XYZ file of C-alpha atoms in Angstrom:
608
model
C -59.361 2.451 13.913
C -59.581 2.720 10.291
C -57.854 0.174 8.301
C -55.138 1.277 5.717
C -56.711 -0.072 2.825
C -56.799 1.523 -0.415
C -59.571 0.639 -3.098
C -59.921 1.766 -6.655
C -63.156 1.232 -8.158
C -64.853 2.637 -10.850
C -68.527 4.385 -9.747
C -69.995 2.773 -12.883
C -69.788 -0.639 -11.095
C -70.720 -2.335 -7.953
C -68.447 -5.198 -7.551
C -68.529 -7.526 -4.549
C -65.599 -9.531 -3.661
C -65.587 -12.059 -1.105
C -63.185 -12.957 1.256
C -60.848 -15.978 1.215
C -57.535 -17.752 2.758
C -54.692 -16.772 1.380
C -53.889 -20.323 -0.746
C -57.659 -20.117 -2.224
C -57.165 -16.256 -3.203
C -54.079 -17.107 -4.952
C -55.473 -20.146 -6.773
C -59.160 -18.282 -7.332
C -57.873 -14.912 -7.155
C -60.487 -13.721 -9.845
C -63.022 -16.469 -9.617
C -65.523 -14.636 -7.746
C -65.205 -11.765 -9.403
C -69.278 -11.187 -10.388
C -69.895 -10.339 -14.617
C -72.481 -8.331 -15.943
C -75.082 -10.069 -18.453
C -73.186 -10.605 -21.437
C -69.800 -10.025 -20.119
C -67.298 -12.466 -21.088
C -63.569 -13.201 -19.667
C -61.176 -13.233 -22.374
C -58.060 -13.663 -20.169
C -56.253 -13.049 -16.996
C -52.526 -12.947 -16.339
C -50.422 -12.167 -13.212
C -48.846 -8.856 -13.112
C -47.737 -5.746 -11.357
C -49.672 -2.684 -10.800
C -47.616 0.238 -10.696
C -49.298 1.959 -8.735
C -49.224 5.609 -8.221
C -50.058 5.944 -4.420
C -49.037 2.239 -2.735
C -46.115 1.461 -5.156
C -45.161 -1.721 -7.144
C -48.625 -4.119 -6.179
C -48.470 -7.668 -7.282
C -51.814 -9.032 -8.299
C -53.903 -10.508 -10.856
C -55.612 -8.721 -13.641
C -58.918 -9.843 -15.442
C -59.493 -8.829 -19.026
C -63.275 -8.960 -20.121
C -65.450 -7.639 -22.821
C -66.434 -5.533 -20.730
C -63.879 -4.355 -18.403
C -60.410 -4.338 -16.783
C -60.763 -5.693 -13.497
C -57.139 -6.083 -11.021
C -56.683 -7.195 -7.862
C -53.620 -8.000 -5.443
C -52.236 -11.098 -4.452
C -51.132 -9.746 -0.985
C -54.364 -9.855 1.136
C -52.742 -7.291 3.332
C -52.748 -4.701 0.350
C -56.296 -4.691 -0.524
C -56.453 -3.078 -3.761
C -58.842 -3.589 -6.654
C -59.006 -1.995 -9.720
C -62.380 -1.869 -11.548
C -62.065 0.225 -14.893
C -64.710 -0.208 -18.264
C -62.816 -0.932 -21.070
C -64.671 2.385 -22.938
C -62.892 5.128 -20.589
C -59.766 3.847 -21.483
C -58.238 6.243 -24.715
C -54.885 5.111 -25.164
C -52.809 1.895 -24.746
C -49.429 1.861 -25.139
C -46.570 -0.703 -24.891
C -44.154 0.421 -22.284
C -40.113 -0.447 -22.504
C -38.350 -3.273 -24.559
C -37.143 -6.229 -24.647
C -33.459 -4.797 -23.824
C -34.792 -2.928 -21.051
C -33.373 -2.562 -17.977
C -34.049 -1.745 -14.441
C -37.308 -2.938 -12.622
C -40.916 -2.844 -13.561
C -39.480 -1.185 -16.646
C -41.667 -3.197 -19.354
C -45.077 -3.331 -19.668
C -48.441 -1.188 -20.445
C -49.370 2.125 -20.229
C -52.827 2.761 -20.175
C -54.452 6.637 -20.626
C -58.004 6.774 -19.187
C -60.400 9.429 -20.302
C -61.771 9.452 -16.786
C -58.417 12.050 -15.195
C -56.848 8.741 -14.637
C -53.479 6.680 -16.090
C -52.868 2.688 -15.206
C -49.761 1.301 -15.568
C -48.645 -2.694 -15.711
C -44.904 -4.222 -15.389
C -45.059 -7.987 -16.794
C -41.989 -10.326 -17.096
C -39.879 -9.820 -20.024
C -39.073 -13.310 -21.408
C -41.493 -14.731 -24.231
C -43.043 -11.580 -25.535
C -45.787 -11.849 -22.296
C -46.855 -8.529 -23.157
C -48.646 -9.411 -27.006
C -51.542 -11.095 -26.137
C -53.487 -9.041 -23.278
C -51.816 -5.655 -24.927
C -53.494 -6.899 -28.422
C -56.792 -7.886 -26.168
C -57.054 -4.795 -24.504
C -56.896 -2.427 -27.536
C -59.102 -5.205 -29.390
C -62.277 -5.125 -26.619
C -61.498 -1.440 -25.700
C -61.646 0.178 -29.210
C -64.304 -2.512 -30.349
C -65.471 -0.401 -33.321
C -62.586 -0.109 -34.635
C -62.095 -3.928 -35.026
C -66.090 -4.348 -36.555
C -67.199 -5.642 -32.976
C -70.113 -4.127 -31.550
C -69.775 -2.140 -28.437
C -71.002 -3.740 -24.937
C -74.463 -1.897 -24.817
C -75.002 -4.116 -27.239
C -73.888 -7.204 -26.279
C -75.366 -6.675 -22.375
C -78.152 -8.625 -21.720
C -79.039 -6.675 -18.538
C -82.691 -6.030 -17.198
C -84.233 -3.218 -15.022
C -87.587 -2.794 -13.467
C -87.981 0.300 -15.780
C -87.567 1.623 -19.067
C -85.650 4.758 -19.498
C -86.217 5.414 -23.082
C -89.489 6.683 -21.733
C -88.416 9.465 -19.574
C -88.659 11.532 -22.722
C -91.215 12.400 -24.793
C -90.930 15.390 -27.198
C -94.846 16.029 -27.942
C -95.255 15.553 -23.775
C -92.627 17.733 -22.723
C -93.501 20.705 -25.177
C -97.030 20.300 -23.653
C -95.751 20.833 -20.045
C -94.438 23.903 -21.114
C -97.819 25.206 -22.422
C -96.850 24.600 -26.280
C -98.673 24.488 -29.075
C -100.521 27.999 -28.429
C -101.363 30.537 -30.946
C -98.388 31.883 -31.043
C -96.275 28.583 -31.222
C -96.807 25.140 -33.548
C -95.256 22.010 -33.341
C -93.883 20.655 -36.716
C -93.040 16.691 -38.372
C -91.500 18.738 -41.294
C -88.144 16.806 -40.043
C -89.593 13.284 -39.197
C -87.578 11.548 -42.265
C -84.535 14.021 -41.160
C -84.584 16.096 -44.359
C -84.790 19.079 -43.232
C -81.974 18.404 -40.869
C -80.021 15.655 -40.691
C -79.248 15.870 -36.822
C -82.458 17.603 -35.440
C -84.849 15.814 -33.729
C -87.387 14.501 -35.352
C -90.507 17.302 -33.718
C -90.090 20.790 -33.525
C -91.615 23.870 -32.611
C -91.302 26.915 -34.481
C -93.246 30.082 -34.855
C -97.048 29.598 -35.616
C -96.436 32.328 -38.127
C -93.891 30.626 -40.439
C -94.883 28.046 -42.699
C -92.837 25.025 -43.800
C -91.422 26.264 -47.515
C -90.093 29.164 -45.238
C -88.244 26.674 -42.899
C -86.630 24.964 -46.026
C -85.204 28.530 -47.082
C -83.809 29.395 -43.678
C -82.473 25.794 -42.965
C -80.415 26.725 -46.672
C -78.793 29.680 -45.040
C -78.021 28.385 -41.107
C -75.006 26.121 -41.021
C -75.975 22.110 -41.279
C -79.410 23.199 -41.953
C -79.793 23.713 -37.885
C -82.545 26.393 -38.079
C -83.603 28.796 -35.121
C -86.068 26.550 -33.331
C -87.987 26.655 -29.620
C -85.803 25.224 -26.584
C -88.235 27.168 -23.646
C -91.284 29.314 -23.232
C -91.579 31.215 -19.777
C -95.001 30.130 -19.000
C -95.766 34.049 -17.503
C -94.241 36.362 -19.776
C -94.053 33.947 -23.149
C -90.399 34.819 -23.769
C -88.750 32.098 -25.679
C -85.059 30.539 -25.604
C -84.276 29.264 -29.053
C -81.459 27.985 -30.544
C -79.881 27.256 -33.629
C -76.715 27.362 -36.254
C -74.763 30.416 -37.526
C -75.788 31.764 -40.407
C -74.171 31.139 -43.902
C -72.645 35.327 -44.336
C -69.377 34.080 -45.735
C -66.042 36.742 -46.590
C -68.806 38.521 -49.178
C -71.796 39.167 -46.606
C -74.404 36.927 -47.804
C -78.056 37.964 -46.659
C -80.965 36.348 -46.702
C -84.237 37.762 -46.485
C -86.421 34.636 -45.219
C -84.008 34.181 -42.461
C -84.073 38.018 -41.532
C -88.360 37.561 -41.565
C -88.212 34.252 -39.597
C -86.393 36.163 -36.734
C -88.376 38.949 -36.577
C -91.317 36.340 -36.764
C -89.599 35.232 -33.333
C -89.378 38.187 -31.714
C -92.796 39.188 -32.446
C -94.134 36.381 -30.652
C -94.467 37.701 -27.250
C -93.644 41.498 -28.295
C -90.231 41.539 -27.255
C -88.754 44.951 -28.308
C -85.354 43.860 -29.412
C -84.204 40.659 -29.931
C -81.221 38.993 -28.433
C -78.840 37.275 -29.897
C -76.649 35.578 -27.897
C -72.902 34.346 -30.224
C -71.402 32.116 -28.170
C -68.142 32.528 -29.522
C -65.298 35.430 -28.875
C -66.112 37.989 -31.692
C -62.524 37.257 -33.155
C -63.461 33.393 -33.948
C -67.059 34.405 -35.216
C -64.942 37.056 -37.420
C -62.881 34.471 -38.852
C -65.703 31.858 -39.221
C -66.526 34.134 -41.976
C -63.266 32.562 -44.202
C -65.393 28.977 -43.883
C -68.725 30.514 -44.945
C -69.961 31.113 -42.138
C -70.654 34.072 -39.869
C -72.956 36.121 -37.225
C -76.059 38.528 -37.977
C -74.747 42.019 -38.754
C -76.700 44.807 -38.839
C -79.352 43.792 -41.564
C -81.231 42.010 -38.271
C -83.684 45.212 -37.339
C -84.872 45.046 -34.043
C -82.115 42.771 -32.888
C -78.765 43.257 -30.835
C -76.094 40.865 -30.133
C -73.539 39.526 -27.764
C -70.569 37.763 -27.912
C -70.479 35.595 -24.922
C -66.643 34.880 -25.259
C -66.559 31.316 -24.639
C -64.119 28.851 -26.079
C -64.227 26.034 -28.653
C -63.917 22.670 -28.345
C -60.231 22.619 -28.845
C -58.744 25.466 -26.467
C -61.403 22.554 -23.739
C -59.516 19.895 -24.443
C -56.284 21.134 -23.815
C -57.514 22.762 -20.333
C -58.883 19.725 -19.451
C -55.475 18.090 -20.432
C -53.506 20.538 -18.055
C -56.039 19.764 -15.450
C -55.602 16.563 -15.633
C -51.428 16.835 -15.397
C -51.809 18.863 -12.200
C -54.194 16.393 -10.532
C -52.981 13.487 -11.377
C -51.165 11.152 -9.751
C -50.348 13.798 -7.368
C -51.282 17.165 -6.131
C -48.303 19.602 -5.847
C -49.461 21.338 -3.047
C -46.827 24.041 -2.951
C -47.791 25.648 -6.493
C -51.363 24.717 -6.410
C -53.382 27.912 -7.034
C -50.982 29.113 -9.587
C -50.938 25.417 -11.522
C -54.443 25.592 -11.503
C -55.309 28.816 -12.690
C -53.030 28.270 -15.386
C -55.177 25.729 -17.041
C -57.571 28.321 -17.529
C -60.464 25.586 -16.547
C -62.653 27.311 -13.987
C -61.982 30.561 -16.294
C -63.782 28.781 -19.357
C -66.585 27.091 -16.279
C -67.037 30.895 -14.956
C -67.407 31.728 -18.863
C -69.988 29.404 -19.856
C -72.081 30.176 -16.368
C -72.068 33.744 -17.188
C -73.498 33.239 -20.193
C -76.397 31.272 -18.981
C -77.027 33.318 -16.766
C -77.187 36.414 -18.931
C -79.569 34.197 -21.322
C -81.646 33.237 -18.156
C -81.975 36.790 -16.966
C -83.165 38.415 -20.382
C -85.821 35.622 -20.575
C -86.935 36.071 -16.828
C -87.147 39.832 -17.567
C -89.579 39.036 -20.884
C -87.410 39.115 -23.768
C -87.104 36.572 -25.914
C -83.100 35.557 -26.929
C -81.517 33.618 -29.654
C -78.784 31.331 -28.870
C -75.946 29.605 -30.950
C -72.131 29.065 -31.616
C -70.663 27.412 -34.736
C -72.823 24.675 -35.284
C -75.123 24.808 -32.184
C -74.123 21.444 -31.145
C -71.752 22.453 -28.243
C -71.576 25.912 -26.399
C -75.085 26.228 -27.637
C -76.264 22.735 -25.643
C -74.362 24.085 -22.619
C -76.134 27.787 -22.687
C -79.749 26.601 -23.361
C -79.720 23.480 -20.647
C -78.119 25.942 -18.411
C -80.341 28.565 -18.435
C -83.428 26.016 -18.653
C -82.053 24.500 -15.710
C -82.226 27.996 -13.535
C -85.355 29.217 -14.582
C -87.392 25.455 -14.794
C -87.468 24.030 -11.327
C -88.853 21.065 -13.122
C -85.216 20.483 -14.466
C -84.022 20.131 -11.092
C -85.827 17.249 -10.200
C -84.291 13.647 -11.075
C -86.614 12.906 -13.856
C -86.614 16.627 -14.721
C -82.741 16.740 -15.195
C -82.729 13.523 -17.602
C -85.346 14.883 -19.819
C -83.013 18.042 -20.086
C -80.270 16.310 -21.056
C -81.903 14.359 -23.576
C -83.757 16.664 -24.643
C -80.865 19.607 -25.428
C -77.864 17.256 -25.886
C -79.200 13.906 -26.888
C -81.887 14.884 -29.029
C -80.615 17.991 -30.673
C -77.803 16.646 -31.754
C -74.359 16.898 -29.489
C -72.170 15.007 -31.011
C -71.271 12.422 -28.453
C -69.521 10.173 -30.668
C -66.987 12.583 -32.141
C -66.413 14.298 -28.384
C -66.262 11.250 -26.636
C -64.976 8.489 -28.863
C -66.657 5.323 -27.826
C -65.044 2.210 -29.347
C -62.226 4.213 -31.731
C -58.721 4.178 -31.348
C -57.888 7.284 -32.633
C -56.890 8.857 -29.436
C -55.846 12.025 -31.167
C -58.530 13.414 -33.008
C -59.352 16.715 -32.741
C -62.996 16.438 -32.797
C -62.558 14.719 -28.891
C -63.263 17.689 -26.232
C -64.732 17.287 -22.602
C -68.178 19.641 -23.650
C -70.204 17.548 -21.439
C -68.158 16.934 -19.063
C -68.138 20.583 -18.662
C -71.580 21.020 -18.591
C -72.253 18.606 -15.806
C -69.307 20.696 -13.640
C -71.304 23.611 -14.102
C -74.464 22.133 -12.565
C -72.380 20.772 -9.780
C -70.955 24.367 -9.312
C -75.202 25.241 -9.320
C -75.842 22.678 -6.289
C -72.501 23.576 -4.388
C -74.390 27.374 -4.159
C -77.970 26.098 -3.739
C -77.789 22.880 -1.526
C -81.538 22.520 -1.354
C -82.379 23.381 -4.719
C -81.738 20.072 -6.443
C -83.628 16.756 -6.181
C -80.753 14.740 -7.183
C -77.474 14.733 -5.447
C -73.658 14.615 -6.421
C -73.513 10.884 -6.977
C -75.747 11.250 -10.367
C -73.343 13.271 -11.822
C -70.861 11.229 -11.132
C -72.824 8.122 -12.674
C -73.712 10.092 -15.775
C -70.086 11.011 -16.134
C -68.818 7.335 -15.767
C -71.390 5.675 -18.050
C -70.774 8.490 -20.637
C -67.806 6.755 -21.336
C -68.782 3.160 -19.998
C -70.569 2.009 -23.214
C -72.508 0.015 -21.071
C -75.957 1.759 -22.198
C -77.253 3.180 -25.064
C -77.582 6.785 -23.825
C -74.932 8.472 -25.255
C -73.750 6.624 -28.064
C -73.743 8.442 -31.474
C -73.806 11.685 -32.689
C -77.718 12.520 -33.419
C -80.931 11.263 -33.494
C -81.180 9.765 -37.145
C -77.903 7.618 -36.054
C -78.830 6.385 -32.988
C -82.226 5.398 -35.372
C -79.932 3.834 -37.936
C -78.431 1.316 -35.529
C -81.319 1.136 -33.655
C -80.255 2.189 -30.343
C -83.705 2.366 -28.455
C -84.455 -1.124 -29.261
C -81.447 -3.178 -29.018
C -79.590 -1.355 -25.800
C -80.583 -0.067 -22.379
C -81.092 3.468 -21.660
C -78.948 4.535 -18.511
C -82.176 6.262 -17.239
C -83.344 2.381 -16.449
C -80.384 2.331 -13.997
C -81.260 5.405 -12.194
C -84.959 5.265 -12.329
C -85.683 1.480 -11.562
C -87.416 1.153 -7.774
C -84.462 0.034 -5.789
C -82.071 1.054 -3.153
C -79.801 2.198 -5.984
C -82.648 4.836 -6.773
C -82.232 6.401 -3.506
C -78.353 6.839 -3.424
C -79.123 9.865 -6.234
C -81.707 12.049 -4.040
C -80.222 14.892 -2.063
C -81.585 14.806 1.155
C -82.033 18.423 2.248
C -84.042 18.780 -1.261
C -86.707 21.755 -0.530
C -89.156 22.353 -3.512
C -89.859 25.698 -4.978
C -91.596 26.122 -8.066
C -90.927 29.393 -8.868
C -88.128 29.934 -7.740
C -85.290 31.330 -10.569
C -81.439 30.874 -9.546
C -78.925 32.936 -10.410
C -75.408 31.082 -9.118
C -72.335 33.698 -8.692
C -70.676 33.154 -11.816
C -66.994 34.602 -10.178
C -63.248 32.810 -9.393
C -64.027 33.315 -6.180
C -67.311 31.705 -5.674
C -66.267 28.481 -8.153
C -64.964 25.529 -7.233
C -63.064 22.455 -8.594
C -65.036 20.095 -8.150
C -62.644 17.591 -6.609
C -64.767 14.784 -6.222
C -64.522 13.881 -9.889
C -61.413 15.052 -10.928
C -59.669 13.856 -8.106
C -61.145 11.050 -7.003
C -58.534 8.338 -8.006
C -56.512 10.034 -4.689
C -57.064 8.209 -1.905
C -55.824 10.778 1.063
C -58.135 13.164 -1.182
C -61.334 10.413 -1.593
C -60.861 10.128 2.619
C -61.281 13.836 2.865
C -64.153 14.709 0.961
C -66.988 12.918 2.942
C -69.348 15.401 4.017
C -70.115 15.444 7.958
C -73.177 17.670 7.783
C -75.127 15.327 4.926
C -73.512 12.179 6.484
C -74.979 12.807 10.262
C -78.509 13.828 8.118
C -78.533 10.518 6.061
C -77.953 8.771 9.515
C -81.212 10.448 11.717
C -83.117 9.929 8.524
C -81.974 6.314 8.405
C -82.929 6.239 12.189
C -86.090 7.993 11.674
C -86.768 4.908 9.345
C -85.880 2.553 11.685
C -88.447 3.595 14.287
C -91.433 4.021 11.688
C -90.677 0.386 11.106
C -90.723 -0.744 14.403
C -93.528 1.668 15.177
C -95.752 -0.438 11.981
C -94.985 -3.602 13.941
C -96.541 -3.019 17.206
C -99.457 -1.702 15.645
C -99.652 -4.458 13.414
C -98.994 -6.731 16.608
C -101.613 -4.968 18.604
C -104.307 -5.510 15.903
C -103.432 -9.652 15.762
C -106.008 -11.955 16.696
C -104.040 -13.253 19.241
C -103.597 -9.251 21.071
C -107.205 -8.535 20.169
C -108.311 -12.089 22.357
C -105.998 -10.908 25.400
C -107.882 -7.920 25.747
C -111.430 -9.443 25.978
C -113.369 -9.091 29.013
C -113.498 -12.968 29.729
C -109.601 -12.969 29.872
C -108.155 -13.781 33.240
C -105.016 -11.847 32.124
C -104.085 -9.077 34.269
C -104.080 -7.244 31.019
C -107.939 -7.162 31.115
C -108.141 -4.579 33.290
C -105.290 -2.360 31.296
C -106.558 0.359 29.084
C -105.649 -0.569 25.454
C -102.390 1.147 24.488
C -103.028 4.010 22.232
C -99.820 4.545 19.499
C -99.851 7.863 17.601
C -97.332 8.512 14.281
C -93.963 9.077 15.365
C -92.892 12.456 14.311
C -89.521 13.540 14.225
C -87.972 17.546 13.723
C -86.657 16.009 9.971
């Protein structure tokens, strides 16, 4: 029979907690409690957990550097809490001195991770100050000049995942440079674009003056530049900025030429540009100097892809959240969902990777972009990459995509995310990535066997994007993460993942089936999408009980059985082949074995 225990731990961490009597665990409650590299406890204090599924829980919590780590006194209510200090957004002081009823003063602590935590501690002698003042000190470390914990972490791994991308490699793979295609340094100091990448490829055709006078007329200087080449049909995905039209129509010649330079390329009749944006917003874009290409483009059509920006996201997200969170209402479910509009804005943003991925199967090359081509553009162009590249889909495939379209070209994880910063409400935060990785989920809920990496990497890569525990997603571009030196003074989550242990393992989907060639095209409808319940609802524990899958569970099993045998199979050989086997079966051995035929052991094979 199960038992009726409830545990709350984040996935970013694997904490072990031993057992103990009941005396020690209230004298040591946190003592074994086991710190990363670097992590320091600051303070512990009994409280209460309110929490939101067991009720008032009395316990201990443990304030690091790192993290926020609770557990209860009552070894019959086993319930940790195990919570980074960088998901938490908000902290707020809960109640007053005057006030009344119970569990009514305390903390109230917003999580950026669809989660809230909330503490009741005693009233009398302000008990509150110092681990509220701690917390917002360690958890919003930038804002109080104190370097965030990828810094401070002193952790090693068996590999280094700052390698797992390499521009001048990775354009190689995909055939580039050709004759049609160069790679360029002109931004290696970042001049020409302050968050580019530092190599580019562009159109063998253009030369570098011509770049500097197209960069003048695309929005942060983010010119059109390669993404993907189909190997077959040489049809490019390339992305970029809106251009600089303004209320008085603006044109620019060199910009005009450099497109028609692109589309020339592989012969591509007409052009595509794909506007992320609903046409109203791109419209009104025109106010801030900015705009879309209007008819002076020849040889070039383009489509609004209708997609949302970064603020209408966050507040979906934030109803998502309210419906989710702590409970599910289950009477009003399908209507309180749909009215957050989130799988709406998911279907939206899958629909228009696929209609990028589908023009570029079909040989014609497309343009992509938004505002500033750090956002919808990052989600279209990995998107589409990641149907039509079956190289994406493998482990190491799928990090180099994300570093190389979100980390390297600039998403501005920083601003979105807000590592280290206090300010809770700015309206540069918005769940972009998080977005992103629900559409790939969404891709390997309709193609099981298509993806070398299972649901449990997403749901690391979401945890440590807020974590601050590595460097991967800390900053907003390239040149920054240069500036503070991010590849050589923090770890690279990619270490985590890649390193050769049984950790490794825990991200490959079993029932993985290569195909090379192979180009998905996921049902981009309300009907066939999801929410993916695993992440957003995971803090349930009558949900977290449900979601174990029988079919992958009762696969992992045989396969871990299959193991088992193999293993015992290599020991009898090895046995058989021991001096000590090899002198029972000589001739002069009265053993009744002499006169048994040698056994004969053939691989074990098994229908996995």
């Amino acid at each position: 029979m199960a038992s009726p225990v409830s545990v709350y731990n984040s996935n970013a961490l694997d904490t072990h907690i031993s057992s103990s009597s009941r005396e020690s665990l209230k004298m040591e409650l946190l003592a074994d409690v086991s710190l990363l590299p670097g992590e320091e406890r600051i303070i512990d204090k009994e409280t209460i957990y309110i929490c939101p599924f067991s009720g008032a829980v009395k316990g201990k919590v443990l304030i690091t550097n790192y993290r926020l780590y609770f557990k209860s006194l009552d070894p019959d209510v086993a319930l940790t809490l195990d919570v980074p200090l960088g998901a938490i957004g908000r902290v707020e002081k809960m109640g007053g001195a005057s006030s009344r009823g119970e569990n009514s003063y305390g903390l109230d602590i917003t999580c950026k991770d669809m989660r809230n935590l909330r503490f009741a501690l005693k009233q009398e002698g302000h008990s509150r100050r110092d681990i509220f003042e701690l917390i917002f000190k360690y958890a919003f470390p930038l804002s109080h000049s104190l370097p965030l914990f990828a810094y401070v972490t002193q952790e090693k791994y068996g590999e280094n995942g700052w390698d797992i991308y390499k521009p001048i490699e990775e354009f190689r793979r995909q055939g580039l440079p050709n004759n049609k295609w160069r790679i360029t340094f002109i931004n290696k100091n970042y001049e020409l674009c302050d968050t580019y990448p530092t190599v580019l490829a562009v159109p063998f055709k253009s030369k570098e003056e011509d770049l500097r006078r197209v960069a003048a007329f695309r929005s942060r200087g983010r010119i059109p530049v390669l993404s993907w080449i189909h190997r077959e049909n040489q049809a490019v995905i390339v992305r970029c900025s809106q251009p600089l039209v303004g209320m008085s129509g603006k044109r620019n010649k060199d910009d005009e030429r450099y497109l028609d330079v692109i589309r020339e390329a592989n012969d591509t009749p007409k052009l595509t540009i794909f506007d992320a944006r609903p046409s109203v917003n791109a419209v009104a874009n025109k106010a801030t100097g900015g705009g879309y290409e209007g008819d002076e483009y020849q040889n070039a059509e383009l489509v609004f892809l209708d997609i949302q920006n970064i603020h209408v996201m966050r507040e979906s997200l934030k109803k998502l959240k309210d419906i989710v969170y702590p409970n599910v209402e289950d009477s009003h479910w399908l209507s309180s969902l749909e009215s957050t509009h989130w799988l709406e804005h998911v279907k939206l943003v899958l629909s228009g990777a696929i209609q990028v991925a589908d023009k570029v199967s079909s040989g014609q090359s497309v343009v992509v972009h938004c505002s500033d081509g750090w956002d919808r553009t990052a989600q279209l162009t990995s998107l589409a990459m990641l149907m039509l590249d079956s190289h994406y889909r493998t482990l190491r495939g799928f990090q180099v995509l994300i570093e190389k379209e979100w980390i390297s070209f600039g998403h501005k994880f920083a601003s979105r995310i807000g590592h280290g910063d206090k300010n809770h409400a700015d309206q540069d935060r918005s769940p972009i990535f998080v977005q992103f990785i629900d559409c790939v989920w969404q891709m390997t809920k309709q193609f099981p066997t298509a993806f070398e990496f299972n649901e449990r990497l997403l749901l690391t890569i979401l945890d440590h994007l807020y974590s601050c525990c590595f460097g991967t997603f800390l900053y907003n571009c390239e040149s920054a993460r240069d500036q503070h030196e991010v590849r050589l003074k923090t770890v690279s989550l990619w270490s985590l993942v890649n390193s050769k242990t049984e950790m490794s393992e825990m991200y490959l989907n079993p029932f993985y089936t290569p195909e090379s060639g192979r180009v998905l095209y996921p049902v981009a409808s309300m009907r066939h999408l999801e929410l993916w319940v695993t992440y957003y609802i995971r803090w349930n524990p009558r949900i977290r009980q449900q979601q174990q899958s029988p079919v992958e569970q009762r696969y992992k099993e045989l396969l871990a059985l299959r193991d088992e045998y193999l293993k015992k199979l290599e020991e009898l050989q090895l046995s058989d082949s021991s001096p000590s086997s090899r002198l029972a079966n000589t001739p002069n051995s009265s053993s009744s074995t002499s006169s048994t035929p040698p056994q004969q052991y053939t691989q074990l094979q098994t229908p996995l």
